[in-house]
XYZ file of C-alpha atoms in Angstrom:
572
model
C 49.498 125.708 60.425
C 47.792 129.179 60.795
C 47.705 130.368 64.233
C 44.770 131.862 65.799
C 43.713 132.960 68.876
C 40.347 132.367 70.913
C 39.227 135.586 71.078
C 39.727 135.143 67.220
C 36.673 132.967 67.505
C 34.944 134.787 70.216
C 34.113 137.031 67.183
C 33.597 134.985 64.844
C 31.315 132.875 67.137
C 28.932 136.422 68.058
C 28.485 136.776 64.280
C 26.521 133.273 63.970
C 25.150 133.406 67.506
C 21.498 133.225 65.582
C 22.507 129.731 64.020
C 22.128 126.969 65.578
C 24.926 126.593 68.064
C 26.952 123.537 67.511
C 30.413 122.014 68.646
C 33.096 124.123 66.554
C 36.502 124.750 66.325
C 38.618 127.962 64.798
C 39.181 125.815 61.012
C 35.750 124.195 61.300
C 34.553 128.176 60.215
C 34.039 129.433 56.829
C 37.466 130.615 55.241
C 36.154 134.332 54.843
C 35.231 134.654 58.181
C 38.652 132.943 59.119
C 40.471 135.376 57.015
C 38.701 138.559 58.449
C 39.367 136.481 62.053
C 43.423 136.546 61.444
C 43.434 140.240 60.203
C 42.036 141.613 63.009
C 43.944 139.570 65.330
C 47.224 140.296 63.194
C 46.361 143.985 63.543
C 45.939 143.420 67.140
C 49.455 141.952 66.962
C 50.452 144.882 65.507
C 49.861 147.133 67.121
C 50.646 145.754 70.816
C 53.664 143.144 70.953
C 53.052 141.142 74.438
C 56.189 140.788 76.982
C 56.011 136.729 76.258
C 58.148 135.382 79.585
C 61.219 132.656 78.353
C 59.934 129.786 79.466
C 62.654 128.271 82.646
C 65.030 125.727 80.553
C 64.208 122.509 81.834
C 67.602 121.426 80.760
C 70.200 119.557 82.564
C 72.411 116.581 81.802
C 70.270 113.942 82.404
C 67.772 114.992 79.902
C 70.897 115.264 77.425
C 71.224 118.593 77.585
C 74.104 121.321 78.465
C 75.001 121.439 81.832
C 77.707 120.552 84.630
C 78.374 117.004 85.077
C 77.442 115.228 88.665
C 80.453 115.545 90.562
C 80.614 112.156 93.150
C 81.526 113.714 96.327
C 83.211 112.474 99.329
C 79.651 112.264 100.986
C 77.714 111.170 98.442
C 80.681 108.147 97.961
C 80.612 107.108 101.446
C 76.493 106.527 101.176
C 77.818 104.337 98.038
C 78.217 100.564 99.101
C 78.737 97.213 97.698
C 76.760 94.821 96.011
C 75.724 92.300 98.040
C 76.471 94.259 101.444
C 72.886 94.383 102.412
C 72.926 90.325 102.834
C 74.915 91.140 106.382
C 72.492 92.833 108.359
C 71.212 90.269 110.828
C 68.657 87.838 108.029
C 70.421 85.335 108.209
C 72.141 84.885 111.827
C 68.433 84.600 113.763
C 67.574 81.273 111.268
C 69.577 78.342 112.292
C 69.264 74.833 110.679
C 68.797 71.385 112.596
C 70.317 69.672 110.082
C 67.396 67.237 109.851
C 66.872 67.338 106.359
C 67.187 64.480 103.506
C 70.243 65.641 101.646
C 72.307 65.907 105.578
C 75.256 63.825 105.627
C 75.687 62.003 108.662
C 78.840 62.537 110.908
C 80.508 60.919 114.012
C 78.656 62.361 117.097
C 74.937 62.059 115.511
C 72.702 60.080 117.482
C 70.485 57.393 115.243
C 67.107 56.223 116.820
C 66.763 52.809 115.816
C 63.578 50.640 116.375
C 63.005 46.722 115.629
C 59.540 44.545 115.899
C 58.371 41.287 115.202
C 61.392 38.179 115.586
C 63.405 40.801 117.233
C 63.024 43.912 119.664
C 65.533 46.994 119.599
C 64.236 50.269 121.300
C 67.950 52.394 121.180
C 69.577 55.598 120.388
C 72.668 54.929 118.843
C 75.742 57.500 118.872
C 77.782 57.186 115.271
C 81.109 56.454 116.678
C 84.727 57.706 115.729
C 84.802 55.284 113.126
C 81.476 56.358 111.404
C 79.547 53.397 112.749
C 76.168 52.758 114.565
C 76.354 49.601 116.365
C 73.305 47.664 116.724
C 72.648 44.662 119.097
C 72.556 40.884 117.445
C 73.718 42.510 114.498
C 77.432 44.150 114.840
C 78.594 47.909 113.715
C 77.383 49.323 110.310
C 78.713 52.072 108.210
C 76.807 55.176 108.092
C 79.332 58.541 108.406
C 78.731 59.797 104.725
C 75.103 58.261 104.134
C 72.550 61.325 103.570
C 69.604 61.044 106.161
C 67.707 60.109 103.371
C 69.024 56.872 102.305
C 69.776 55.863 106.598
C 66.823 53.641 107.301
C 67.636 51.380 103.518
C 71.566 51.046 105.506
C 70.254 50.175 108.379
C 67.268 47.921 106.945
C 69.897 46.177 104.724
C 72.278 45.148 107.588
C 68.998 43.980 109.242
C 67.867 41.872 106.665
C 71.227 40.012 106.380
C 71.035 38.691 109.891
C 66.740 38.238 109.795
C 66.015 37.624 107.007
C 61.934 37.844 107.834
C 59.594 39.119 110.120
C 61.601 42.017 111.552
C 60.366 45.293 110.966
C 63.003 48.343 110.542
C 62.164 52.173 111.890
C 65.307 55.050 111.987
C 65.728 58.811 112.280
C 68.144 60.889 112.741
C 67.893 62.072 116.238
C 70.149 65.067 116.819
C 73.414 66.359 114.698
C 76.758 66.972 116.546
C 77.782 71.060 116.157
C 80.753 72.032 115.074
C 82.729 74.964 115.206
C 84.065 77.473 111.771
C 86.813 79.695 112.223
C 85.540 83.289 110.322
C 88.280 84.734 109.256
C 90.467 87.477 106.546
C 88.670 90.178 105.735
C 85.178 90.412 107.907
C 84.471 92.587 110.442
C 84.479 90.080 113.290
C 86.627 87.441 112.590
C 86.280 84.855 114.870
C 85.168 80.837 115.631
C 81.763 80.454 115.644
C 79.050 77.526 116.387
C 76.825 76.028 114.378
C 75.587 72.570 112.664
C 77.125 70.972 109.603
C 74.069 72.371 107.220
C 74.775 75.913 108.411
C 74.414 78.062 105.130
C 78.034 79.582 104.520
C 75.906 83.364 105.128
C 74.930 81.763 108.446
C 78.810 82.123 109.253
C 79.116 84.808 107.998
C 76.540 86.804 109.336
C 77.717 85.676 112.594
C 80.692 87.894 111.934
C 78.902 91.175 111.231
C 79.730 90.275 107.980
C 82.461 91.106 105.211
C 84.214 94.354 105.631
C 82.684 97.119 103.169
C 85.409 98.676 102.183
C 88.455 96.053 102.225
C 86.540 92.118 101.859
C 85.375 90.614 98.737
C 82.352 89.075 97.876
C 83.372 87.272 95.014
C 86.420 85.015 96.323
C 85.191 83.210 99.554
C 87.417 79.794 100.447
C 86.356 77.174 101.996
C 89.527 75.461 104.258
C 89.596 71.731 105.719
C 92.864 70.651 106.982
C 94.694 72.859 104.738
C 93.010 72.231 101.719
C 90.620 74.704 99.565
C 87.566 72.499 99.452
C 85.484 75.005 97.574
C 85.703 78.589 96.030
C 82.355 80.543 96.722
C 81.111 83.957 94.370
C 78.006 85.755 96.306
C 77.395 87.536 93.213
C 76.228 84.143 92.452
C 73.814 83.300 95.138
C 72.535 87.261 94.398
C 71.963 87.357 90.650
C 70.779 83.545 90.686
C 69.687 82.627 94.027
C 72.474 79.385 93.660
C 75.181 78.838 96.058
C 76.484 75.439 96.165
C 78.663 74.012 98.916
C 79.454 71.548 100.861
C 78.177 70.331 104.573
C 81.155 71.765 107.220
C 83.056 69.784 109.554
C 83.781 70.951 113.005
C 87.669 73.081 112.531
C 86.449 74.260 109.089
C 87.343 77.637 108.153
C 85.339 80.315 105.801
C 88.233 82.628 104.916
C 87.615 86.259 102.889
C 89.657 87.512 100.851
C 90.959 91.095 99.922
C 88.463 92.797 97.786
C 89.590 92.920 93.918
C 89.085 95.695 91.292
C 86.150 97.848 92.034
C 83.877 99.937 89.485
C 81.433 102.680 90.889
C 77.939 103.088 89.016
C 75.621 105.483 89.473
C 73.650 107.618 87.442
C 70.103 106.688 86.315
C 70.209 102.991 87.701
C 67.971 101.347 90.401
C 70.716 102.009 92.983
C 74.237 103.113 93.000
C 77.015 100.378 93.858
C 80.271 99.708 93.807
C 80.468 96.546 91.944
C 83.499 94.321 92.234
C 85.483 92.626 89.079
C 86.174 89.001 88.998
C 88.317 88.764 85.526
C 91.491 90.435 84.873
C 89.476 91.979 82.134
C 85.752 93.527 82.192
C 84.267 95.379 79.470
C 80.592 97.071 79.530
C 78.641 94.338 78.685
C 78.918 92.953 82.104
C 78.793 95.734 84.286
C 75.192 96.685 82.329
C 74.362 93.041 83.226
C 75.174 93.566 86.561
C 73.926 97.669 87.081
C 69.722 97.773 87.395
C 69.430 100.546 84.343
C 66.612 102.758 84.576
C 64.219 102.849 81.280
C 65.643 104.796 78.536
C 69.285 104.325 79.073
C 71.529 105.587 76.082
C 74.537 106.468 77.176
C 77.367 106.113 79.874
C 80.131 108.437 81.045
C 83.462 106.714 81.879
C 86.182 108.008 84.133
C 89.228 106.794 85.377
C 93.088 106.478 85.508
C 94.931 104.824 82.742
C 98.794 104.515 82.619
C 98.784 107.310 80.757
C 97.120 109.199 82.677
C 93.232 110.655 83.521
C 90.935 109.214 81.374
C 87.274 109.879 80.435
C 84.882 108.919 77.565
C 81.012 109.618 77.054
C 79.644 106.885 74.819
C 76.310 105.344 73.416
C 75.261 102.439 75.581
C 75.823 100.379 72.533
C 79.339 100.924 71.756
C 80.011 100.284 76.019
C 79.426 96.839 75.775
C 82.844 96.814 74.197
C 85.217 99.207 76.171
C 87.183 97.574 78.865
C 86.814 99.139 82.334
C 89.754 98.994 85.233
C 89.916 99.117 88.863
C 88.765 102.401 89.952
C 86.740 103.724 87.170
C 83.473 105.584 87.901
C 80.530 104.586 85.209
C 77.605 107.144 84.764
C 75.070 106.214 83.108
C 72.423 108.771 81.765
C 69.032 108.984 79.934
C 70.364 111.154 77.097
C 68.125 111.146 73.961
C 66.146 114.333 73.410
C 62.664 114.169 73.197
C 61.043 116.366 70.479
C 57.911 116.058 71.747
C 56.060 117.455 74.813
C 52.340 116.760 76.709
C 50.046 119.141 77.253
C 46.665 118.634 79.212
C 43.480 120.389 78.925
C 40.815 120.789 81.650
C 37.355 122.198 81.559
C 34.939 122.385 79.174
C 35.655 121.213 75.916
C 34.934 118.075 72.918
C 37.560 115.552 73.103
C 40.274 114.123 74.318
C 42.476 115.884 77.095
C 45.936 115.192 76.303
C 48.488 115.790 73.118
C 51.523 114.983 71.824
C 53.002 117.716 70.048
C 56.566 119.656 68.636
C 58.551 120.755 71.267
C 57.945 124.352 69.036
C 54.016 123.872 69.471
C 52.275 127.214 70.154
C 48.875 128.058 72.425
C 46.831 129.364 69.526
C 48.065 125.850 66.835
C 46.768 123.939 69.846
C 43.704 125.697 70.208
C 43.027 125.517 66.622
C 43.054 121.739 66.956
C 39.952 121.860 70.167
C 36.913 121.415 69.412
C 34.333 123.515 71.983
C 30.696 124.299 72.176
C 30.859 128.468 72.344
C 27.920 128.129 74.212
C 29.647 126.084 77.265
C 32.848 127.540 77.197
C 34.310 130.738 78.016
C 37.110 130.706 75.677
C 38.374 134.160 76.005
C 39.552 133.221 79.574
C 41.801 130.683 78.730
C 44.638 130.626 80.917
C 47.581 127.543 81.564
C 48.842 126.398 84.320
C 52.935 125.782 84.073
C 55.120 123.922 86.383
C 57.963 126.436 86.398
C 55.834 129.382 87.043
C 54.321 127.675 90.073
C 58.145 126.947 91.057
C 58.633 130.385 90.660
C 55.987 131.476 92.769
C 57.055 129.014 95.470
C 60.460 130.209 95.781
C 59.733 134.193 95.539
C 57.160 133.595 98.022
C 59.383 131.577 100.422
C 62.266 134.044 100.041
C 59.617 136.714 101.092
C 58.908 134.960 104.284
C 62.735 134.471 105.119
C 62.945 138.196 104.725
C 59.936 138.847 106.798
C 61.701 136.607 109.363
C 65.034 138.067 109.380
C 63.795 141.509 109.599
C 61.358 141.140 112.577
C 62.031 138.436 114.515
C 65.679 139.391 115.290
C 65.432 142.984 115.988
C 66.695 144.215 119.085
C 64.079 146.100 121.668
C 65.122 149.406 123.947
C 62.848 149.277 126.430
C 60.547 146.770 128.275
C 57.502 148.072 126.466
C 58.702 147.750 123.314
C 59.973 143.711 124.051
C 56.657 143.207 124.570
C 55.226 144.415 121.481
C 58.075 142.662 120.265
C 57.192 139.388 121.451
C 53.386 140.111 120.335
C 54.851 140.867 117.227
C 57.157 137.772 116.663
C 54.196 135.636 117.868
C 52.367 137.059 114.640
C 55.105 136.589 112.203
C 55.487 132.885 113.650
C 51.744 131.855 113.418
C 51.744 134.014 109.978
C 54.899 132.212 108.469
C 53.714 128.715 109.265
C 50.457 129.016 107.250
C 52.009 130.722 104.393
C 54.681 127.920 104.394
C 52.016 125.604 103.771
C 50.143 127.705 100.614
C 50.760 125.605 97.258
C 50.904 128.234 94.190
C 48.773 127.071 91.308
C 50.965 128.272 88.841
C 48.530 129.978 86.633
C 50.153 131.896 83.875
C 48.004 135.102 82.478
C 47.981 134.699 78.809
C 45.424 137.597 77.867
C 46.595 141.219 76.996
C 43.413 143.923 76.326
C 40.721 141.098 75.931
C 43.243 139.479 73.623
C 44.587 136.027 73.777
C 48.184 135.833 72.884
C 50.349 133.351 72.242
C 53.559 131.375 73.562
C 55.017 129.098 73.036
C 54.148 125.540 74.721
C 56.093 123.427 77.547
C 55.851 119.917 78.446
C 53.683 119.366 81.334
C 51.520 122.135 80.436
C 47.533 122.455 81.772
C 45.865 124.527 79.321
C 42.405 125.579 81.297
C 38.883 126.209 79.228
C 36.820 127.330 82.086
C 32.867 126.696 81.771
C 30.635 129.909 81.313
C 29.313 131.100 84.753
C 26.539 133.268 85.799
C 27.684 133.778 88.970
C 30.418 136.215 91.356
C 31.751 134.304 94.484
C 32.264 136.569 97.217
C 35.049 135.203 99.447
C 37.923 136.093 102.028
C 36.777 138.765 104.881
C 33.011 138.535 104.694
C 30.800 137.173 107.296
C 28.809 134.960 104.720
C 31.153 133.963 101.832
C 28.806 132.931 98.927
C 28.383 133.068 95.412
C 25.157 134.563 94.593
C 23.965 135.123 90.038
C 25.731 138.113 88.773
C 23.531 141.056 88.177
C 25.082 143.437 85.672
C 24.955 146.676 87.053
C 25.481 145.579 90.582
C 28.993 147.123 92.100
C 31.323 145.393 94.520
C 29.843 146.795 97.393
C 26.332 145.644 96.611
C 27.932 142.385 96.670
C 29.643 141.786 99.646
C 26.517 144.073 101.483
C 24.731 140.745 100.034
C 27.539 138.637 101.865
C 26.848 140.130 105.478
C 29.171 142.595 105.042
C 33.118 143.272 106.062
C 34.084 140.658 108.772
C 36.088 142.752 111.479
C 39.139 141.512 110.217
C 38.571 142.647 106.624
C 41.246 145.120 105.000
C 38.624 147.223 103.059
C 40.865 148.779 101.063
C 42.376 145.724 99.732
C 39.432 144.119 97.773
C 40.837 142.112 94.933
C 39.124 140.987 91.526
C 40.187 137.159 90.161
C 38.984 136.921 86.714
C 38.532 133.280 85.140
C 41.504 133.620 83.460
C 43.303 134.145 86.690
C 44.436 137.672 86.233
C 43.970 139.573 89.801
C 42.785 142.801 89.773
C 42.078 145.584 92.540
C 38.404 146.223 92.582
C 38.862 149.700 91.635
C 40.101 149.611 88.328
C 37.730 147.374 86.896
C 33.817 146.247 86.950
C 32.910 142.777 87.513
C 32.324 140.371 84.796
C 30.391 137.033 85.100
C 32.828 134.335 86.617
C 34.558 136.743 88.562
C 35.450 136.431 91.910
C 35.376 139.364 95.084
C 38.514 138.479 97.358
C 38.519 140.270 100.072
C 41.771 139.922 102.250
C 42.413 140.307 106.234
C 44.002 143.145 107.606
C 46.938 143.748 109.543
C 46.727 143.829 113.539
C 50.126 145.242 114.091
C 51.009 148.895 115.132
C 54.642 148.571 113.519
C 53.143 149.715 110.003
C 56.196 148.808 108.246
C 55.689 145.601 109.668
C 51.942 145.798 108.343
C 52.738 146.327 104.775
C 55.445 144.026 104.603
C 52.395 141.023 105.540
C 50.005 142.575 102.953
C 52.176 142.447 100.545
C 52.809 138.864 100.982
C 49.501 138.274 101.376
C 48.327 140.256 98.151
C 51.771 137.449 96.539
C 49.566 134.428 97.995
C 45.933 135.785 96.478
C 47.682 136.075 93.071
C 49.231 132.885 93.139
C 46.459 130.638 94.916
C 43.235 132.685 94.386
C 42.985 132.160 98.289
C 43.064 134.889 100.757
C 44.913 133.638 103.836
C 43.062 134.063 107.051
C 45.199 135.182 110.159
């Protein structure tokens, strides 16, 4: 592809401006006047070779590129905690169960309510005895420790029904369950014996105790102990990947007992959030912990390191071939988005045919993407084009903030001989303070300046990139230290002064000696070295109100730094 610049068709354009004006772009000319185009802007070339800034490397190793590897500090691995540990922090403590529910499993010290009509009356609340029984007048003891509150009133209507056979209607609910008491214990912060009902969730215990210690319990082997015996082994990983934790109803005496924590595996990186996730096999390879890890989009490949019996070990793989490497106690898994993109996005605003956005070569230039835009030369002033860059405006942020720390360091902490000079002093430190605070606030715009002697040169393109087309304007705004900021038609002819005489004139806080020019294509100007254009703009900026005059120029020149990077002039 040729490359061309738009003040390359800015000529071309002014030889056709009697034809009928239509929506064009640089290869939508006739090739002779494209050749004669290119010549004079390879000439141009020639003959003055632009100072084209290296773009800021936007590498790092994220983005698969060179650069040191994240180091996991001490900090950073304290901040680091276990799956699971945010279960503990008071959900599940505040919501006790009645245990009145169908699938509750009735125990000695329940209370029944039991009601009969019809041949025979019974109005009673029965306790279930020792022996697991309810015993019901006229009728004897019946059998109920085990039965599920669901299937109580069929017991209880079945006994009834062998002694009348007829005419006896049967009503029973469970009135109240007996508590019991679980002993908390092994490795959770606050082992103890707390109270309860038999339904209790096994986190309801838990919770109780502050929950499992972070850096020595495990979340994965949780025993369940009646008289002894393991009744059940519980995983939480479970319950947190699949919502399913299955156990049984507790008995007053029962213990929950945690044990050590096993194998651990840190993962960070680019994943949802960074844990440290516990092993439950004597071997794990990859394809779990990527199971288990939240990966972020785009995911290609993981950093291992660890200790091995030989000694430190580390290995940077594709995602793909992790699923088969075995990981031990210890290790630390990044895992990074690591493919390079050979593409970038650029956006244009303004006035132009089209879309606004494009997918090019990471190599793209300015003038191949301008040869691509289609614009009506009538609309758009395409020999201002400008572009607005990330980096640049990064740039501007930083110099301009390290400007303000000097301004700070060198005023506000200077020592004062004599009473009269603390107070200037002081008012002096009051205007640095009020200063500092609105400059702190200014957001550069980042616009990069890619004209050189009304020619447009090129660069070459970065992702993220606003490439600006700004509209043709008849007007000048007049802005900053004037009583009446406006923008008024320009008048060719008309001088700077005749302008901001039209604006009401200086303010009294205008600097008159530092009147600034922004052209469209946001180079900044003093007023004095050029003459005004359409489009242009008359910034005007405050002056000074400080008798220390190295104290004066030091704030000019920052504020001359904000009116190039923001177009704005900052009042004080």
């Amino acid at each position: 592809m040729k490359q061309f610049s738009i003040s390359s068709l800015l000529a071309v354009a002014l030889l056709s401006c009697c034809l009928k004006v239509e929506a064009q772009s640089f290869g939508d000319l006739p090739q002779a006047q494209q050749a004669q185009a290119l010549r004079s802007q390879d000439i141009a070339q020639v003959q003055q070779t632009p100072q084209v800034q290296e773009p800021i490397s936007r590498t790092s190793w994220q983005s698969g590129t060179y650069g040191p590897v994240p180091e996991l500090t001490e900090d950073k691995m304290a901040e680091i905690k276990p799956f699971g540990a945010d279960l503990f922090t008071g959900g599940f403590r505040g919501v006790r169960a009645d245990g009145l529910n169908s699938s509750y499993k009735i125990l000695p010290g329940d209370q029944v309510t039991l009601r009969l009509w019809g041949a025979v009356e019974v109005d009673r609340i029965l306790p279930v005895d020792a022996q697991g029984n309810v015993f019901i007048p006229t009728i004897g003891p019946v059998q109920v420790m085990g039965v599920s509150h669901g299937q109580l009133d069929s017991i209880v209507r079945s006994a009834v029904r062998q002694v009348y056979s007829d005419k006896v209607s049967v009503y029973t609910n469970l009135q109240g369950v007996q508590p019991v008491a679980v002993f908390v214990t092994g490795y959770v912060t606050k082992p103890g014996r707390y109270a309860g009902v038999p339904s209790d969730s096994i986190l309801y215990f838990l919770d109780q105790a502050s929950g499992i210690d972070e850096r020595l319990g495990s979340y994965r082997h949780i025993s369940i102990i009646r008289a002894g015996n393991v009744l059940a082994r519980l995983d939480l990983y479970n319950f947190l990947l699949t919502g399913q934790m299955p156990h049984g109803q507790l008995q007053d005496g029962d213990t929950i007992f945690v044990e050590a924590r096993g194998p651990v595996v840190t993962v960070h990186g680019d994943v949802g959030r960074a844990y440290h996730y516990e092993l439950n096999q004597q071997k794990l390879f990859g394809q779990t912990l990527t199971e288990l890890a939240k990966l972020n989009p785009g995911v290609s490949h993981v950093l291992l390191r660890g200790n091995r019996s030989e000694g430190p070990y580390s290995s940077y793989k594709p995602l793909g071939e992790f699923a088969s490497v075995e990981v031990a106690d210890g290790d630390e898994v990044m895992f990074f988005v690591d493919q390079r993109d050979n593409h970038i996005v650029v956006q244009l605003e303004g006035n132009y045919l089209g879309q606004s956005h494009f997918v090019l070569p990471k190599d793209a230039s300015l003038h191949e993407l301008l040869n691509s835009v289609a614009i009506d030369p009538q609309e758009t002033s395409y020999q201002s084009v400008s572009v607005r860059r990330l980096s640049v405006a990064e740039r501007q942020r930083q110099s301009l903030m390290e400007s303000l720390r000097r301004l700070e360091t060198t005023y506000l902490g200077a020592p004062s001989a004599t009473v009269e000079e603390s107070a200037i002093r002081v008012r002096e430190a009051e205007l640095i303070t009020t200063f500092v605070e609105k400059a702190r606030q200014v957001k550069p715009n980042g616009r990069l300046v890619v004209t050189h002697q009304d020619k447009i040169m090129d660069l070459r393109l970065q992702d993220g990139d606003i490439i600006t087309l700004p509209p043709r304007s008849d007007s000048i705004l007049i802005s900053g230290e004037v009583y009446v900021p406006q923008s008024v038609v320009y008048v060719k002819g008309k001088s700077v002064s005749d302008y901001i005489t039209g604006a009401g004139g200086f303010s009294q806080h205008a600097d008159k000696s530092r009147i600034l020019v922004v052209r469209q294509n946001g180079e900044v100007r003093s007023a004095s070295d050029v003459s005004l254009q359409p489009g242009d703009e008359i910034l005007i900026l405050p002056a000074v109100s400080s008798k220390n005059v190295q104290l004066a120029t030091s704030i000019t020149q920052i504020l001359y730094q904000i009116a190039v990077a923001t177009k704005v002039a900052l009042d004080l």
